[in-house]
Amino acid sequence: DAKTTQPPSMDCAEGRAANLPCNHSTISGNEYVYWYRQIHSQGPQYIIHGLKNNETNEMASLIITEDRKSSTLILPHATLRDTAVYYCIVRAHSGAGSYQLTFGKGTKLSVIP
Amino acid sequence: DAGVIQSPRHEVTEMGQEVTLRCKPISGHNSLFWYRQTMMRGLELLIYFNNNVPIDDSGMPEDRFSAKMPNASFSTLKIQPSEPRDSAVYFCASSLPGGDSPLHFGNGTRLTVT
């Protein structure tokens, strides 16, 4: 798996956009960028993923640079319930037809009232 | 969609006892993953199955750990004998076929071995 680098922690004011960066400079051409978050005492929750193009869903937007060496997860209007650890993961696809996700330490996002 | 269901939610046992953790994946998902989370080591992949067949068990810490998937709707992770260092939260996840299908996680089993 390509390695990812994320800041250990970030703060964001409630109602403002939260922009979480991730570096993945060794990403391969067929590897996807995935974002998950984990709220205390719960299982990791899938947020969004992408390959080359920017993606948006009801939870967030994912901006991937043209060279694919970095990406940014955007939560457009952060709420207190968005306080969590956010994981950026580059997914390896094995030859057996399945794949695995390798989690790093993530970014602890604190949304401040 | 009931999501991935794990049982029990909490397990407290004494050292040396056998522990069995259970997982029901989302219907139609053909890949199943077992992860372990501790403060020191974070989230670690233990083993994953594809179409009920173990594909990679290199993350299983030692022979005391074993996992089975007898059918597409059920998997177990067994620790025998358990040790205090096995105390952790164990997560099960499942996904659809296809290279870009996200994993969906259960809420985990918190295991405490005294």
mmCIF file of C-alpha atoms in Angstrom:
data_model
loop_
_atom_site.group_PDB
_atom_site.id
_atom_site.type_symbol
_atom_site.label_atom_id
_atom_site.label_comp_id
_atom_site.label_asym_id
_atom_site.label_seq_id
_atom_site.Cartn_x
_atom_site.Cartn_y
_atom_site.Cartn_z
ATOM 1 C CA ASP A 1 0.000 0.000 0.000
ATOM 2 C CA ALA A 2 1.082 3.541 -0.706
ATOM 3 C CA LYS A 3 1.847 5.433 2.484
ATOM 4 C CA THR A 4 -0.243 8.414 3.511
ATOM 5 C CA THR A 5 0.675 11.395 5.656
ATOM 6 C CA GLN A 6 -1.910 13.356 7.621
ATOM 7 C CA PRO A 7 -1.636 16.021 10.312
ATOM 8 C CA PRO A 8 -2.266 14.454 13.732
ATOM 9 C CA SER A 9 -4.913 16.971 14.722
ATOM 10 C CA MET A 10 -6.980 19.913 13.486
ATOM 11 C CA ASP A 11 -9.588 22.255 14.879
ATOM 12 C CA CYS A 12 -12.557 23.697 12.993
ATOM 13 C CA ALA A 13 -15.230 26.166 14.073
ATOM 14 C CA GLU A 14 -18.774 24.854 13.998
ATOM 15 C CA GLY A 15 -20.532 25.835 10.761
ATOM 16 C CA ARG A 16 -17.304 26.437 8.876
ATOM 17 C CA ALA A 17 -15.788 24.180 6.233
ATOM 18 C CA ALA A 18 -13.293 21.608 7.485
ATOM 19 C CA ASN A 19 -10.482 20.895 5.018
ATOM 20 C CA LEU A 20 -8.461 17.787 5.871
ATOM 21 C CA PRO A 21 -5.269 17.269 3.843
ATOM 22 C CA CYS A 22 -3.552 14.019 2.939
ATOM 23 C CA ASN A 23 -0.283 13.354 1.133
ATOM 24 C CA HIS A 24 0.148 10.124 -0.835
ATOM 25 C CA SER A 25 3.116 10.837 -3.073
ATOM 26 C CA THR A 26 3.847 7.168 -3.846
ATOM 27 C CA ILE A 27 0.341 6.320 -5.043
ATOM 28 C CA SER A 28 0.104 4.018 -8.074
ATOM 29 C CA GLY A 29 -2.055 4.659 -11.105
ATOM 30 C CA ASN A 30 -4.721 2.116 -10.198
ATOM 31 C CA GLU A 31 -4.971 2.870 -6.492
ATOM 32 C CA TYR A 32 -7.999 4.620 -5.068
ATOM 33 C CA VAL A 33 -8.004 7.215 -2.291
ATOM 34 C CA TYR A 34 -10.467 6.367 0.480
ATOM 35 C CA TRP A 35 -11.610 8.422 3.445
ATOM 36 C CA TYR A 36 -13.088 6.939 6.599
ATOM 37 C CA ARG A 37 -13.862 8.438 9.982
ATOM 38 C CA GLN A 38 -14.195 6.924 13.417
ATOM 39 C CA ILE A 39 -16.322 8.476 16.096
ATOM 40 C CA HIS A 40 -15.439 7.382 19.597
ATOM 41 C CA SER A 41 -16.515 3.820 20.411
ATOM 42 C CA GLN A 42 -17.925 3.182 16.945
ATOM 43 C CA GLY A 43 -16.641 1.296 13.911
ATOM 44 C CA PRO A 44 -14.972 3.202 11.086
ATOM 45 C CA GLN A 45 -17.497 4.855 8.798
ATOM 46 C CA TYR A 46 -16.985 5.118 5.051
ATOM 47 C CA ILE A 47 -17.119 8.703 3.769
ATOM 48 C CA ILE A 48 -16.011 8.868 0.148
ATOM 49 C CA HIS A 49 -13.461 7.553 -2.325
ATOM 50 C CA GLY A 50 -12.005 8.527 -5.692
ATOM 51 C CA LEU A 51 -9.452 7.623 -8.337
ATOM 52 C CA LYS A 52 -8.679 10.729 -10.396
ATOM 53 C CA ASN A 53 -11.681 13.005 -10.504
ATOM 54 C CA ASN A 54 -13.092 15.068 -7.699
ATOM 55 C CA GLU A 55 -16.029 13.430 -5.974
ATOM 56 C CA THR A 56 -18.953 14.714 -3.920
ATOM 57 C CA ASN A 57 -21.646 12.967 -1.934
ATOM 58 C CA GLU A 58 -24.058 13.898 0.826
ATOM 59 C CA MET A 59 -21.323 13.776 3.451
ATOM 60 C CA ALA A 60 -18.303 15.422 1.878
ATOM 61 C CA SER A 61 -16.251 16.384 -1.163
ATOM 62 C CA LEU A 62 -12.942 14.850 -2.189
ATOM 63 C CA ILE A 63 -10.467 16.935 -4.137
ATOM 64 C CA ILE A 64 -7.569 15.012 -5.724
ATOM 65 C CA THR A 65 -4.675 16.916 -7.254
ATOM 66 C CA GLU A 66 -3.919 16.380 -10.927
ATOM 67 C CA ASP A 67 -0.715 14.471 -10.140
ATOM 68 C CA ARG A 68 -2.671 12.418 -7.541
ATOM 69 C CA LYS A 69 0.046 12.931 -4.955
ATOM 70 C CA SER A 70 -2.301 14.574 -2.472
ATOM 71 C CA SER A 71 -5.971 15.038 -1.695
ATOM 72 C CA THR A 72 -8.274 17.076 0.536
ATOM 73 C CA LEU A 73 -11.455 15.984 2.234
ATOM 74 C CA ILE A 74 -13.924 18.830 2.647
ATOM 75 C CA LEU A 75 -16.774 18.839 5.136
ATOM 76 C CA PRO A 76 -18.689 21.892 3.930
ATOM 77 C CA HIS A 77 -20.440 22.857 7.183
ATOM 78 C CA ALA A 78 -18.855 21.107 10.140
ATOM 79 C CA THR A 79 -21.050 20.236 13.113
ATOM 80 C CA LEU A 80 -20.133 19.008 16.580
ATOM 81 C CA ARG A 81 -21.069 15.488 15.450
ATOM 82 C CA ASP A 82 -18.240 15.610 12.899
ATOM 83 C CA THR A 83 -15.679 15.459 15.715
ATOM 84 C CA ALA A 84 -13.835 12.215 14.949
ATOM 85 C CA VAL A 85 -10.594 10.692 13.711
ATOM 86 C CA TYR A 86 -10.417 10.907 9.918
ATOM 87 C CA TYR A 87 -8.382 8.341 8.009
ATOM 88 C CA CYS A 88 -7.016 8.808 4.513
ATOM 89 C CA ILE A 89 -6.178 5.435 2.956
ATOM 90 C CA VAL A 90 -4.765 4.386 -0.381
ATOM 91 C CA ARG A 91 -6.194 1.035 -1.234
ATOM 92 C CA ALA A 92 -4.173 -1.830 -2.617
ATOM 93 C CA HIS A 93 -5.950 -4.249 -4.910
ATOM 94 C CA SER A 94 -4.682 -7.783 -4.549
ATOM 95 C CA GLY A 95 -4.579 -10.290 -7.358
ATOM 96 C CA ALA A 96 -7.076 -12.524 -5.592
ATOM 97 C CA GLY A 97 -9.964 -10.268 -6.482
ATOM 98 C CA SER A 98 -10.281 -8.678 -3.100
ATOM 99 C CA TYR A 99 -8.453 -5.914 -1.324
ATOM 100 C CA GLN A 100 -7.598 -4.616 2.081
ATOM 101 C CA LEU A 101 -7.453 -1.239 3.765
ATOM 102 C CA THR A 102 -4.413 -0.351 5.849
ATOM 103 C CA PHE A 103 -5.198 2.338 8.413
ATOM 104 C CA GLY A 104 -2.656 4.891 9.602
ATOM 105 C CA LYS A 105 -3.000 7.189 12.603
ATOM 106 C CA GLY A 106 -5.409 9.627 10.934
ATOM 107 C CA THR A 107 -6.291 13.226 11.820
ATOM 108 C CA LYS A 108 -8.176 13.977 15.000
ATOM 109 C CA LEU A 109 -10.689 16.677 13.985
ATOM 110 C CA SER A 110 -12.209 18.700 16.798
ATOM 111 C CA VAL A 111 -15.189 20.869 15.890
ATOM 112 C CA ILE A 112 -15.348 23.814 18.267
ATOM 113 C CA PRO A 113 -18.694 25.466 19.200
ATOM 114 C CA ASP B 1 -30.099 -2.654 5.533
ATOM 115 C CA ALA B 2 -29.100 -3.856 9.004
ATOM 116 C CA GLY B 3 -25.404 -3.300 8.431
ATOM 117 C CA VAL B 4 -22.655 -5.550 9.710
ATOM 118 C CA ILE B 5 -23.740 -7.167 12.960
ATOM 119 C CA GLN B 6 -21.219 -8.210 15.596
ATOM 120 C CA SER B 7 -21.798 -10.042 18.847
ATOM 121 C CA PRO B 8 -21.256 -9.744 21.675
ATOM 122 C CA ARG B 9 -20.714 -5.975 22.054
ATOM 123 C CA HIS B 10 -18.662 -6.527 25.189
ATOM 124 C CA GLU B 11 -16.842 -9.603 26.449
ATOM 125 C CA VAL B 12 -14.983 -9.929 29.734
ATOM 126 C CA THR B 13 -13.160 -13.165 30.341
ATOM 127 C CA GLU B 14 -10.345 -14.584 32.403
ATOM 128 C CA MET B 15 -6.947 -15.448 31.049
ATOM 129 C CA GLY B 16 -6.847 -18.935 29.591
ATOM 130 C CA GLN B 17 -10.487 -19.045 28.584
ATOM 131 C CA GLU B 18 -11.710 -19.493 25.024
ATOM 132 C CA VAL B 19 -13.327 -16.484 23.379
ATOM 133 C CA THR B 20 -15.505 -16.544 20.258
ATOM 134 C CA LEU B 21 -16.455 -13.368 18.436
ATOM 135 C CA ARG B 22 -19.195 -13.445 15.816
ATOM 136 C CA CYS B 23 -19.960 -11.480 12.695
ATOM 137 C CA LYS B 24 -22.843 -11.346 10.242
ATOM 138 C CA PRO B 25 -21.861 -9.451 7.080
ATOM 139 C CA ILE B 26 -24.218 -7.401 4.946
ATOM 140 C CA SER B 27 -26.251 -9.653 2.655
ATOM 141 C CA GLY B 28 -24.672 -9.910 -0.782
ATOM 142 C CA HIS B 29 -21.207 -8.882 0.347
ATOM 143 C CA ASN B 30 -18.618 -11.471 -0.632
ATOM 144 C CA SER B 31 -15.581 -10.116 1.211
ATOM 145 C CA LEU B 32 -15.216 -10.142 4.992
ATOM 146 C CA PHE B 33 -12.470 -8.629 7.108
ATOM 147 C CA TRP B 34 -11.476 -8.892 10.777
ATOM 148 C CA TYR B 35 -9.602 -5.953 12.324
ATOM 149 C CA ARG B 36 -8.258 -5.326 15.822
ATOM 150 C CA GLN B 37 -7.841 -1.888 17.399
ATOM 151 C CA THR B 38 -5.684 -0.937 20.374
ATOM 152 C CA MET B 39 -4.370 2.395 21.567
ATOM 153 C CA MET B 40 -0.789 1.342 20.938
ATOM 154 C CA ARG B 41 -1.144 -0.230 17.488
ATOM 155 C CA GLY B 42 -4.245 1.395 16.020
ATOM 156 C CA LEU B 43 -6.376 -0.564 13.534
ATOM 157 C CA GLU B 44 -4.720 -3.750 12.303
ATOM 158 C CA LEU B 45 -6.042 -6.172 9.702
ATOM 159 C CA LEU B 46 -6.032 -9.701 11.064
ATOM 160 C CA ILE B 47 -7.518 -11.740 8.222
ATOM 161 C CA TYR B 48 -9.842 -11.396 5.275
ATOM 162 C CA PHE B 49 -12.048 -13.772 3.320
ATOM 163 C CA ASN B 50 -13.227 -13.679 -0.262
ATOM 164 C CA ASN B 51 -16.204 -15.912 -1.127
ATOM 165 C CA ASN B 52 -15.799 -17.652 2.262
ATOM 166 C CA VAL B 53 -12.158 -18.548 1.552
ATOM 167 C CA PRO B 54 -9.355 -17.053 3.695
ATOM 168 C CA ILE B 55 -7.152 -15.001 1.395
ATOM 169 C CA ASP B 56 -4.613 -13.430 3.739
ATOM 170 C CA ASP B 57 -4.152 -14.343 7.407
ATOM 171 C CA SER B 58 -0.709 -12.808 7.784
ATOM 172 C CA GLY B 59 -2.070 -10.369 10.356
ATOM 173 C CA MET B 60 -3.209 -13.077 12.765
ATOM 174 C CA PRO B 61 -0.871 -12.593 15.737
ATOM 175 C CA GLU B 62 -0.264 -16.250 16.597
ATOM 176 C CA ASP B 63 -1.701 -19.739 16.564
ATOM 177 C CA ARG B 64 -4.029 -18.916 19.433
ATOM 178 C CA PHE B 65 -6.123 -16.969 16.928
ATOM 179 C CA SER B 66 -8.297 -18.675 14.325
ATOM 180 C CA ALA B 67 -11.079 -17.481 12.019
ATOM 181 C CA LYS B 68 -13.694 -19.335 10.053
ATOM 182 C CA MET B 69 -16.371 -18.460 7.548
ATOM 183 C CA PRO B 70 -18.613 -21.522 7.164
ATOM 184 C CA ASN B 71 -21.065 -19.695 4.916
ATOM 185 C CA ALA B 72 -21.647 -16.332 3.292
ATOM 186 C CA SER B 73 -23.618 -14.967 6.230
ATOM 187 C CA PHE B 74 -21.486 -15.849 9.230
ATOM 188 C CA SER B 75 -17.918 -15.662 10.463
ATOM 189 C CA THR B 76 -16.190 -16.307 13.788
ATOM 190 C CA LEU B 77 -12.913 -15.209 15.300
ATOM 191 C CA LYS B 78 -11.719 -17.485 18.090
ATOM 192 C CA ILE B 79 -8.971 -16.949 20.637
ATOM 193 C CA GLN B 80 -7.863 -20.000 22.596
ATOM 194 C CA PRO B 81 -6.396 -19.582 25.144
ATOM 195 C CA SER B 82 -6.958 -15.863 25.681
ATOM 196 C CA GLU B 83 -4.321 -13.608 27.269
ATOM 197 C CA PRO B 84 -4.540 -10.097 28.774
ATOM 198 C CA ARG B 85 -2.637 -8.661 25.795
ATOM 199 C CA ASP B 86 -5.533 -9.738 23.557
ATOM 200 C CA SER B 87 -7.671 -7.029 25.157
ATOM 201 C CA ALA B 88 -8.807 -4.768 22.300
ATOM 202 C CA VAL B 89 -11.788 -3.826 20.171
ATOM 203 C CA TYR B 90 -12.334 -6.300 17.347
ATOM 204 C CA PHE B 91 -14.101 -5.079 14.229
ATOM 205 C CA CYS B 92 -15.651 -7.019 11.397
ATOM 206 C CA ALA B 93 -16.215 -5.424 7.987
ATOM 207 C CA SER B 94 -17.693 -6.572 4.699
ATOM 208 C CA SER B 95 -17.774 -5.348 1.117
ATOM 209 C CA LEU B 96 -19.349 -6.046 -2.237
ATOM 210 C CA PRO B 97 -17.413 -7.644 -5.056
ATOM 211 C CA GLY B 98 -15.378 -5.244 -7.133
ATOM 212 C CA GLY B 99 -12.130 -3.431 -6.725
ATOM 213 C CA ASP B 100 -13.550 -0.100 -5.660
ATOM 214 C CA SER B 101 -16.240 -1.225 -3.230
ATOM 215 C CA PRO B 102 -15.945 0.371 0.215
ATOM 216 C CA LEU B 103 -15.743 -1.645 3.423
ATOM 217 C CA HIS B 104 -18.638 -1.360 5.849
ATOM 218 C CA PHE B 105 -17.738 -1.903 9.483
ATOM 219 C CA GLY B 106 -19.698 -3.231 12.420
ATOM 220 C CA ASN B 107 -19.626 -1.526 15.812
ATOM 221 C CA GLY B 108 -17.083 -3.938 17.188
ATOM 222 C CA THR B 109 -16.660 -6.246 20.163
ATOM 223 C CA ARG B 110 -14.749 -4.830 23.119
ATOM 224 C CA LEU B 111 -12.775 -7.707 24.627
ATOM 225 C CA THR B 112 -11.255 -7.507 28.098
ATOM 226 C CA VAL B 113 -9.104 -10.391 29.295
ATOM 227 C CA THR B 114 -8.263 -10.247 33.005
#
